[in-house]
Structures are given as C-alpha cells and as structure tokens.
C-alpha cells in the first residue's frame, strides 16, 4: 500500500509548457481513446511536481481526460514508479538486483544511507532528496547503477557515488552516464568480440 502524503497542495494545474505537451501527448491516441494518455500525463505531473503526485493532480488529470478520479487513482497506485508522497527534488533509485549486487550496489546503498537518510523513503535533512532500492533498471551492463529523476548514473563505485550525492545535497544535478567514461555500453578494454578472453 502506497503512503499518501498527509500534506496536500490545494491546487494543481499544468504549467503553460506542460499544458501544450499534454495536448501533444493526447494527439498520439485516437480521438475516442484519449484516456490512453493517462500514464504519459501522470509522468508529466510527476516531473513538474518534484517527483510526486498530489491528490489534486489526480483529479486534474481525470478531468483533463474526461475519466473518473478512481480510474486515474487506480493507475497511480498500481505502478511503483508513481509517488504519492514527497520524495524530494532529487529522487535516487538504487538498483540492487543480482548483476548490480555482484558489482557492489551495497556500497552505493551505504553511501545513500550515510549522506541522504538512514532509511529508504526518508527525506534528507534539507528535504532535497530521498532514496529507495529498486529492481533491475535494465542497465545491468553498466552495473552498479542508480537512477536519479530521469537520468541513469552508471559504472559507480563508492567514491563516485559520494560525489554525486554530495552534488544533489548542494542542489546541483550531476552529469548522468558512465562514471568510467564508457561511451554507451562499449567494452571497458575496447574489446570488440568475445574472443581474446585474456582481456576479459
Ligand atoms: S541488475 Fe541493476 S540494472 Fe539490471
């Protein structure tokens, strides 16, 4: 059961820019199926509202798509990527599934515990960020990794993770990508085939 914030804003509406974006998203679906845009609109809400969805925004999206409040509420509460409680301006999701675990995700988690908050889903003292453990984020080839807002931070170690978290706590968004300077998912030692196992 998702935790719903006890403190709720009294009003929500899209910014002008997001309103245009919402109309563009709806256009991707047939005219009589605009409810299908619900996930896209909820992502837009979450992006606009520091990574969480207030109840007023659920009402707003329902009205926007001419569907019931409960239809939107069901979607929000079903998918784990939607938050109903403030998670901070920077939401850190650390993958701890097997490939990341083997490559040291416990060190990434320990850095989060040390600098953000002792427990998952707990805001940092300055309320700028929180962290959680998540299942595979589909970037196993660059394990261990974490997602912060929409950015993937890959090939992490304790030192790099600490630098990233310190930047967040100072209200700066670090550069996403590989922290071993790999381009996309190319091999660390520039191998181009599975032959030459001595370089593995
Ligand atoms: S196991 Fe961590 S990204 Fe897949």
PDB file of C-alpha atoms and ligand atoms in Angstrom:
ATOM      1  CA  UNK A   1       0.000   0.000   0.000  1.00  0.00           C
ATOM      2  CA  UNK A   2       1.498   3.310  -1.046  1.00  0.00           C
ATOM      3  CA  UNK A   3       1.928   6.035   1.513  1.00  0.00           C
ATOM      4  CA  UNK A   4      -0.194   9.064   0.674  1.00  0.00           C
ATOM      5  CA  UNK A   5       1.092  12.421   1.851  1.00  0.00           C
ATOM      6  CA  UNK A   6      -0.826  13.958   4.733  1.00  0.00           C
ATOM      7  CA  UNK A   7       0.133  17.381   3.456  1.00  0.00           C
ATOM      8  CA  UNK A   8      -1.610  18.041   0.174  1.00  0.00           C
ATOM      9  CA  UNK A   9      -1.489  21.156  -2.003  1.00  0.00           C
ATOM     10  CA  UNK A  10      -4.958  22.651  -2.518  1.00  0.00           C
ATOM     11  CA  UNK A  11      -4.475  23.177  -6.222  1.00  0.00           C
ATOM     12  CA  UNK A  12      -2.696  21.693  -9.220  1.00  0.00           C
ATOM     13  CA  UNK A  13      -2.518  22.658 -12.864  1.00  0.00           C
ATOM     14  CA  UNK A  14      -0.003  22.159 -15.654  1.00  0.00           C
ATOM     15  CA  UNK A  15       2.397  24.948 -16.487  1.00  0.00           C
ATOM     16  CA  UNK A  16       1.779  26.527 -19.881  1.00  0.00           C
ATOM     17  CA  UNK A  17       4.596  24.474 -21.377  1.00  0.00           C
ATOM     18  CA  UNK A  18       3.330  21.210 -19.909  1.00  0.00           C
ATOM     19  CA  UNK A  19      -0.210  22.017 -20.970  1.00  0.00           C
ATOM     20  CA  UNK A  20       0.985  22.157 -24.588  1.00  0.00           C
ATOM     21  CA  UNK A  21       2.929  18.952 -24.042  1.00  0.00           C
ATOM     22  CA  UNK A  22      -0.168  17.259 -22.579  1.00  0.00           C
ATOM     23  CA  UNK A  23      -2.244  18.209 -25.639  1.00  0.00           C
ATOM     24  CA  UNK A  24       0.504  16.867 -27.911  1.00  0.00           C
ATOM     25  CA  UNK A  25       0.607  13.603 -25.964  1.00  0.00           C
ATOM     26  CA  UNK A  26      -3.150  13.158 -26.279  1.00  0.00           C
ATOM     27  CA  UNK A  27      -2.926  13.671 -30.043  1.00  0.00           C
ATOM     28  CA  UNK A  28      -0.916  10.430 -30.266  1.00  0.00           C
ATOM     29  CA  UNK A  29      -4.051   8.439 -29.487  1.00  0.00           C
ATOM     30  CA  UNK A  30      -7.329   8.072 -31.424  1.00  0.00           C
ATOM     31  CA  UNK A  31      -9.835  10.830 -30.599  1.00  0.00           C
ATOM     32  CA  UNK A  32     -12.168   8.469 -28.714  1.00  0.00           C
ATOM     33  CA  UNK A  33      -9.289   6.856 -26.769  1.00  0.00           C
ATOM     34  CA  UNK A  34      -7.649   9.830 -25.124  1.00  0.00           C
ATOM     35  CA  UNK A  35      -7.803   8.070 -21.731  1.00  0.00           C
ATOM     36  CA  UNK A  36      -4.861   6.021 -23.047  1.00  0.00           C
ATOM     37  CA  UNK A  37      -2.672   9.066 -22.410  1.00  0.00           C
ATOM     38  CA  UNK A  38      -3.119   8.677 -18.654  1.00  0.00           C
ATOM     39  CA  UNK A  39       0.370   7.257 -17.983  1.00  0.00           C
ATOM     40  CA  UNK A  40       2.069   9.956 -20.062  1.00  0.00           C
ATOM     41  CA  UNK A  41       0.145  12.714 -18.281  1.00  0.00           C
ATOM     42  CA  UNK A  42       0.949  11.284 -14.865  1.00  0.00           C
ATOM     43  CA  UNK A  43       4.652  11.228 -15.750  1.00  0.00           C
ATOM     44  CA  UNK A  44       4.310  14.861 -16.764  1.00  0.00           C
ATOM     45  CA  UNK A  45       2.639  15.703 -13.437  1.00  0.00           C
ATOM     46  CA  UNK A  46       5.378  13.955 -11.515  1.00  0.00           C
ATOM     47  CA  UNK A  47       8.111  15.726 -13.469  1.00  0.00           C
ATOM     48  CA  UNK A  48       6.502  19.104 -12.836  1.00  0.00           C
ATOM     49  CA  UNK A  49       5.855  18.439  -9.155  1.00  0.00           C
ATOM     50  CA  UNK A  50       9.256  17.351  -7.797  1.00  0.00           C
ATOM     51  CA  UNK A  51       8.730  13.634  -8.426  1.00  0.00           C
ATOM     52  CA  UNK A  52       5.390  13.073  -6.685  1.00  0.00           C
ATOM     53  CA  UNK A  53       1.674  13.223  -7.488  1.00  0.00           C
ATOM     54  CA  UNK A  54      -0.725  15.080  -5.174  1.00  0.00           C
ATOM     55  CA  UNK A  55      -4.382  14.053  -4.992  1.00  0.00           C
ATOM     56  CA  UNK A  56      -5.414  17.332  -6.633  1.00  0.00           C
ATOM     57  CA  UNK A  57      -3.291  16.360  -9.646  1.00  0.00           C
ATOM     58  CA  UNK A  58      -5.142  13.036  -9.902  1.00  0.00           C
ATOM     59  CA  UNK A  59      -8.411  14.985 -10.047  1.00  0.00           C
ATOM     60  CA  UNK A  60      -6.887  17.359 -12.593  1.00  0.00           C
ATOM     61  CA  UNK A  61      -5.748  14.523 -14.891  1.00  0.00           C
ATOM     62  CA  UNK A  62      -9.142  12.790 -14.562  1.00  0.00           C
ATOM     63  CA  UNK A  63     -10.903  15.973 -15.635  1.00  0.00           C
ATOM     64  CA  UNK A  64      -8.396  16.562 -18.396  1.00  0.00           C
ATOM     65  CA  UNK A  65      -9.054  13.122 -19.886  1.00  0.00           C
ATOM     66  CA  UNK A  66     -12.773  13.091 -19.035  1.00  0.00           C
ATOM     67  CA  UNK A  67     -12.478   9.922 -16.970  1.00  0.00           C
ATOM     68  CA  UNK A  68     -13.255   9.239 -13.324  1.00  0.00           C
ATOM     69  CA  UNK A  69     -10.986  10.121 -10.405  1.00  0.00           C
ATOM     70  CA  UNK A  70     -10.927   6.425  -9.455  1.00  0.00           C
ATOM     71  CA  UNK A  71      -9.692   5.352 -12.909  1.00  0.00           C
ATOM     72  CA  UNK A  72      -6.643   7.609 -12.518  1.00  0.00           C
ATOM     73  CA  UNK A  73      -6.198   6.727  -8.840  1.00  0.00           C
ATOM     74  CA  UNK A  74      -6.076   3.010  -9.746  1.00  0.00           C
ATOM     75  CA  UNK A  75      -3.283   3.640 -12.248  1.00  0.00           C
ATOM     76  CA  UNK A  76      -1.270   5.796  -9.833  1.00  0.00           C
ATOM     77  CA  UNK A  77      -1.491   3.266  -7.032  1.00  0.00           C
ATOM     78  CA  UNK A  78      -0.741   0.268  -9.291  1.00  0.00           C
ATOM     79  CA  UNK A  79       2.579   1.374 -10.780  1.00  0.00           C
ATOM     80  CA  UNK A  80       5.554   1.621  -8.462  1.00  0.00           C
ATOM     81  CA  UNK A  81       7.114   4.470 -10.447  1.00  0.00           C
ATOM     82  CA  UNK A  82       4.452   6.908  -9.254  1.00  0.00           C
ATOM     83  CA  UNK A  83       4.934   8.514  -5.837  1.00  0.00           C
ATOM     84  CA  UNK A  84       2.084   9.827  -3.718  1.00  0.00           C
ATOM     85  CA  UNK A  85       4.340  11.288  -1.079  1.00  0.00           C
ATOM     86  CA  UNK A  86       7.139  13.886  -1.467  1.00  0.00           C
ATOM     87  CA  UNK A  87      10.455  12.253  -2.356  1.00  0.00           C
ATOM     88  CA  UNK A  88      12.460  15.432  -2.810  1.00  0.00           C
ATOM     89  CA  UNK A  89      13.640  17.358  -5.826  1.00  0.00           C
ATOM     90  CA  UNK A  90      16.130  14.540  -6.482  1.00  0.00           C
ATOM     91  CA  UNK A  91      14.767  11.009  -6.253  1.00  0.00           C
ATOM     92  CA  UNK A  92      17.532   8.395  -6.074  1.00  0.00           C
ATOM     93  CA  UNK A  93      16.644   4.827  -7.072  1.00  0.00           C
ATOM     94  CA  UNK A  94      19.434   2.332  -6.494  1.00  0.00           C
ATOM     95  CA  UNK A  95      19.279  -0.952  -8.382  1.00  0.00           C
ATOM     96  CA  UNK A  96      20.114  -3.861  -6.088  1.00  0.00           C
ATOM     97  CA  UNK A  97      19.189  -6.778  -8.356  1.00  0.00           C
ATOM     98  CA  UNK A  98      21.802  -9.544  -8.833  1.00  0.00           C
ATOM     99  CA  UNK A  99      24.147  -8.045 -11.511  1.00  0.00           C
ATOM    100  CA  UNK A 100      24.300  -4.714  -9.653  1.00  0.00           C
ATOM    101  CA  UNK A 101      24.609  -6.526  -6.326  1.00  0.00           C
ATOM    102  CA  UNK A 102      27.575  -8.587  -7.593  1.00  0.00           C
ATOM    103  CA  UNK A 103      29.231  -5.382  -8.817  1.00  0.00           C
ATOM    104  CA  UNK A 104      28.868  -3.581  -5.478  1.00  0.00           C
ATOM    105  CA  UNK A 105      25.427  -1.987  -5.190  1.00  0.00           C
ATOM    106  CA  UNK A 106      25.682  -2.433  -1.395  1.00  0.00           C
ATOM    107  CA  UNK A 107      28.347   0.310  -1.427  1.00  0.00           C
ATOM    108  CA  UNK A 108      26.016   2.606  -3.352  1.00  0.00           C
ATOM    109  CA  UNK A 109      23.251   1.907  -0.826  1.00  0.00           C
ATOM    110  CA  UNK A 110      25.621   2.585   2.076  1.00  0.00           C
ATOM    111  CA  UNK A 111      26.536   5.982   0.630  1.00  0.00           C
ATOM    112  CA  UNK A 112      22.823   6.837   0.356  1.00  0.00           C
ATOM    113  CA  UNK A 113      22.277   5.742   3.959  1.00  0.00           C
ATOM    114  CA  UNK A 114      25.237   7.791   5.139  1.00  0.00           C
ATOM    115  CA  UNK A 115      24.551  11.041   3.306  1.00  0.00           C
ATOM    116  CA  UNK A 116      20.841  11.149   2.398  1.00  0.00           C
ATOM    117  CA  UNK A 117      18.962   9.336   5.157  1.00  0.00           C
ATOM    118  CA  UNK A 118      19.303   6.166   7.166  1.00  0.00           C
ATOM    119  CA  UNK A 119      16.088   4.695   5.799  1.00  0.00           C
ATOM    120  CA  UNK A 120      14.570   4.365   2.362  1.00  0.00           C
ATOM    121  CA  UNK A 121      11.734   6.802   1.569  1.00  0.00           C
ATOM    122  CA  UNK A 122      13.068   9.251   4.128  1.00  0.00           C
ATOM    123  CA  UNK A 123      13.885  12.796   3.063  1.00  0.00           C
ATOM    124  CA  UNK A 124      17.370  14.204   3.607  1.00  0.00           C
ATOM    125  CA  UNK A 125      17.648  16.848   6.324  1.00  0.00           C
ATOM    126  CA  UNK A 126      17.465  19.646   3.739  1.00  0.00           C
ATOM    127  CA  UNK A 127      14.483  17.828   2.104  1.00  0.00           C
ATOM    128  CA  UNK A 128      16.172  17.872  -1.299  1.00  0.00           C
ATOM    129  CA  UNK A 129      16.389  14.131  -1.819  1.00  0.00           C
ATOM    130  CA  UNK A 130      15.465  10.631  -0.755  1.00  0.00           C
ATOM    131  CA  UNK A 131      16.474   7.162  -1.919  1.00  0.00           C
ATOM    132  CA  UNK A 132      14.998   3.709  -2.425  1.00  0.00           C
ATOM    133  CA  UNK A 133      16.189   0.285  -3.548  1.00  0.00           C
ATOM    134  CA  UNK A 134      14.613  -0.902  -6.799  1.00  0.00           C
ATOM    135  CA  UNK A 135      14.663  -3.959  -9.034  1.00  0.00           C
ATOM    136  CA  UNK A 136      16.643  -4.135 -12.307  1.00  0.00           C
ATOM    137  CA  UNK A 137      16.534  -0.875 -14.251  1.00  0.00           C
ATOM    138  CA  UNK A 138      17.704  -2.541 -17.453  1.00  0.00           C
ATOM    139  CA  UNK A 139      21.240  -1.203 -17.378  1.00  0.00           C
ATOM    140  CA  UNK A 140      22.973  -4.310 -15.978  1.00  0.00           C
ATOM    141  CA  UNK A 141      25.835  -3.930 -18.439  1.00  0.00           C
ATOM    142  CA  UNK A 142      26.939  -0.823 -16.559  1.00  0.00           C
ATOM    143  CA  UNK A 143      26.347  -2.109 -13.033  1.00  0.00           C
ATOM    144  CA  UNK A 144      26.231  -0.913 -10.380  1.00  0.00           C
ATOM    145  CA  UNK A 145      23.942   1.926 -11.292  1.00  0.00           C
ATOM    146  CA  UNK A 146      21.223   4.193  -9.982  1.00  0.00           C
ATOM    147  CA  UNK A 147      18.544   6.373 -11.490  1.00  0.00           C
ATOM    148  CA  UNK A 148      18.135   9.957 -10.322  1.00  0.00           C
ATOM    149  CA  UNK A 149      14.977  11.583 -11.638  1.00  0.00           C
ATOM    150  CA  UNK A 150      15.193  10.688 -15.338  1.00  0.00           C
ATOM    151  CA  UNK A 151      18.975  10.214 -15.512  1.00  0.00           C
ATOM    152  CA  UNK A 152      20.951   6.961 -15.346  1.00  0.00           C
ATOM    153  CA  UNK A 153      24.227   7.044 -13.369  1.00  0.00           C
ATOM    154  CA  UNK A 154      26.334   4.040 -14.271  1.00  0.00           C
ATOM    155  CA  UNK A 155      29.583   2.207 -13.504  1.00  0.00           C
ATOM    156  CA  UNK A 156      29.512   3.549  -9.966  1.00  0.00           C
ATOM    157  CA  UNK A 157      31.822   2.987  -7.033  1.00  0.00           C
ATOM    158  CA  UNK A 158      31.798   4.379  -3.517  1.00  0.00           C
ATOM    159  CA  UNK A 159      33.812   7.496  -4.360  1.00  0.00           C
ATOM    160  CA  UNK A 160      31.826   8.464  -7.454  1.00  0.00           C
ATOM    161  CA  UNK A 161      28.516   7.807  -5.701  1.00  0.00           C
ATOM    162  CA  UNK A 162      29.585  10.017  -2.812  1.00  0.00           C
ATOM    163  CA  UNK A 163      30.466  12.846  -5.229  1.00  0.00           C
ATOM    164  CA  UNK A 164      27.108  12.506  -6.976  1.00  0.00           C
ATOM    165  CA  UNK A 165      25.117  12.510  -3.730  1.00  0.00           C
ATOM    166  CA  UNK A 166      27.058  15.490  -2.378  1.00  0.00           C
ATOM    167  CA  UNK A 167      26.175  17.452  -5.510  1.00  0.00           C
ATOM    168  CA  UNK A 168      22.498  16.624  -5.080  1.00  0.00           C
ATOM    169  CA  UNK A 169      22.582  17.740  -1.469  1.00  0.00           C
ATOM    170  CA  UNK A 170      24.041  21.023  -2.706  1.00  0.00           C
ATOM    171  CA  UNK A 171      21.112  21.391  -5.107  1.00  0.00           C
ATOM    172  CA  UNK A 172      23.121  20.596  -8.230  1.00  0.00           C
ATOM    173  CA  UNK A 173      22.241  17.905 -10.757  1.00  0.00           C
ATOM    174  CA  UNK A 174      25.326  15.844 -11.740  1.00  0.00           C
ATOM    175  CA  UNK A 175      26.020  14.669 -15.259  1.00  0.00           C
ATOM    176  CA  UNK A 176      24.323  11.325 -15.975  1.00  0.00           C
ATOM    177  CA  UNK A 177      26.049   8.462 -17.819  1.00  0.00           C
ATOM    178  CA  UNK A 178      29.014   6.186 -17.221  1.00  0.00           C
ATOM    179  CA  UNK A 179      31.364   7.150 -14.407  1.00  0.00           C
ATOM    180  CA  UNK A 180      34.117   5.123 -16.069  1.00  0.00           C
ATOM    181  CA  UNK A 181      33.831   7.317 -19.151  1.00  0.00           C
ATOM    182  CA  UNK A 182      32.491   4.494 -21.237  1.00  0.00           C
ATOM    183  CA  UNK A 183      30.614   5.535 -24.340  1.00  0.00           C
ATOM    184  CA  UNK A 184      27.153   3.995 -24.134  1.00  0.00           C
ATOM    185  CA  UNK A 185      27.845   0.346 -23.320  1.00  0.00           C
ATOM    186  CA  UNK A 186      31.143  -0.218 -25.088  1.00  0.00           C
ATOM    187  CA  UNK A 187      33.645  -2.588 -23.520  1.00  0.00           C
ATOM    188  CA  UNK A 188      35.928  -1.265 -20.803  1.00  0.00           C
ATOM    189  CA  UNK A 189      39.010  -2.590 -22.558  1.00  0.00           C
ATOM    190  CA  UNK A 190      37.867  -1.820 -26.081  1.00  0.00           C
ATOM    191  CA  UNK A 191      37.268  -5.493 -26.896  1.00  0.00           C
ATOM    192  CA  UNK A 192      35.108  -5.893 -29.942  1.00  0.00           C
ATOM    193  CA  UNK A 193      34.385  -9.637 -29.785  1.00  0.00           C
ATOM    194  CA  UNK A 194      34.126 -12.435 -27.263  1.00  0.00           C
ATOM    195  CA  UNK A 195      37.490 -13.774 -28.492  1.00  0.00           C
ATOM    196  CA  UNK A 196      40.586 -12.774 -26.569  1.00  0.00           C
ATOM    197  CA  UNK A 197      39.250 -13.810 -23.211  1.00  0.00           C
ATOM    198  CA  UNK A 198      42.567 -12.906 -21.618  1.00  0.00           C
ATOM    199  CA  UNK A 199      41.326  -9.294 -21.719  1.00  0.00           C
ATOM    200  CA  UNK A 200      38.006 -10.073 -20.050  1.00  0.00           C
TER     201      UNK A 200
HETATM  202  S1  LIG B   1      20.608  -5.545 -12.295  1.00  0.00           S
HETATM  203 FE1  LIG B   1      20.944  -3.439 -11.992  1.00  0.00          FE
HETATM  204  S2  LIG B   1      20.361  -2.596 -13.871  1.00  0.00           S
HETATM  205 FE2  LIG B   1      19.942  -4.693 -14.126  1.00  0.00          FE
END
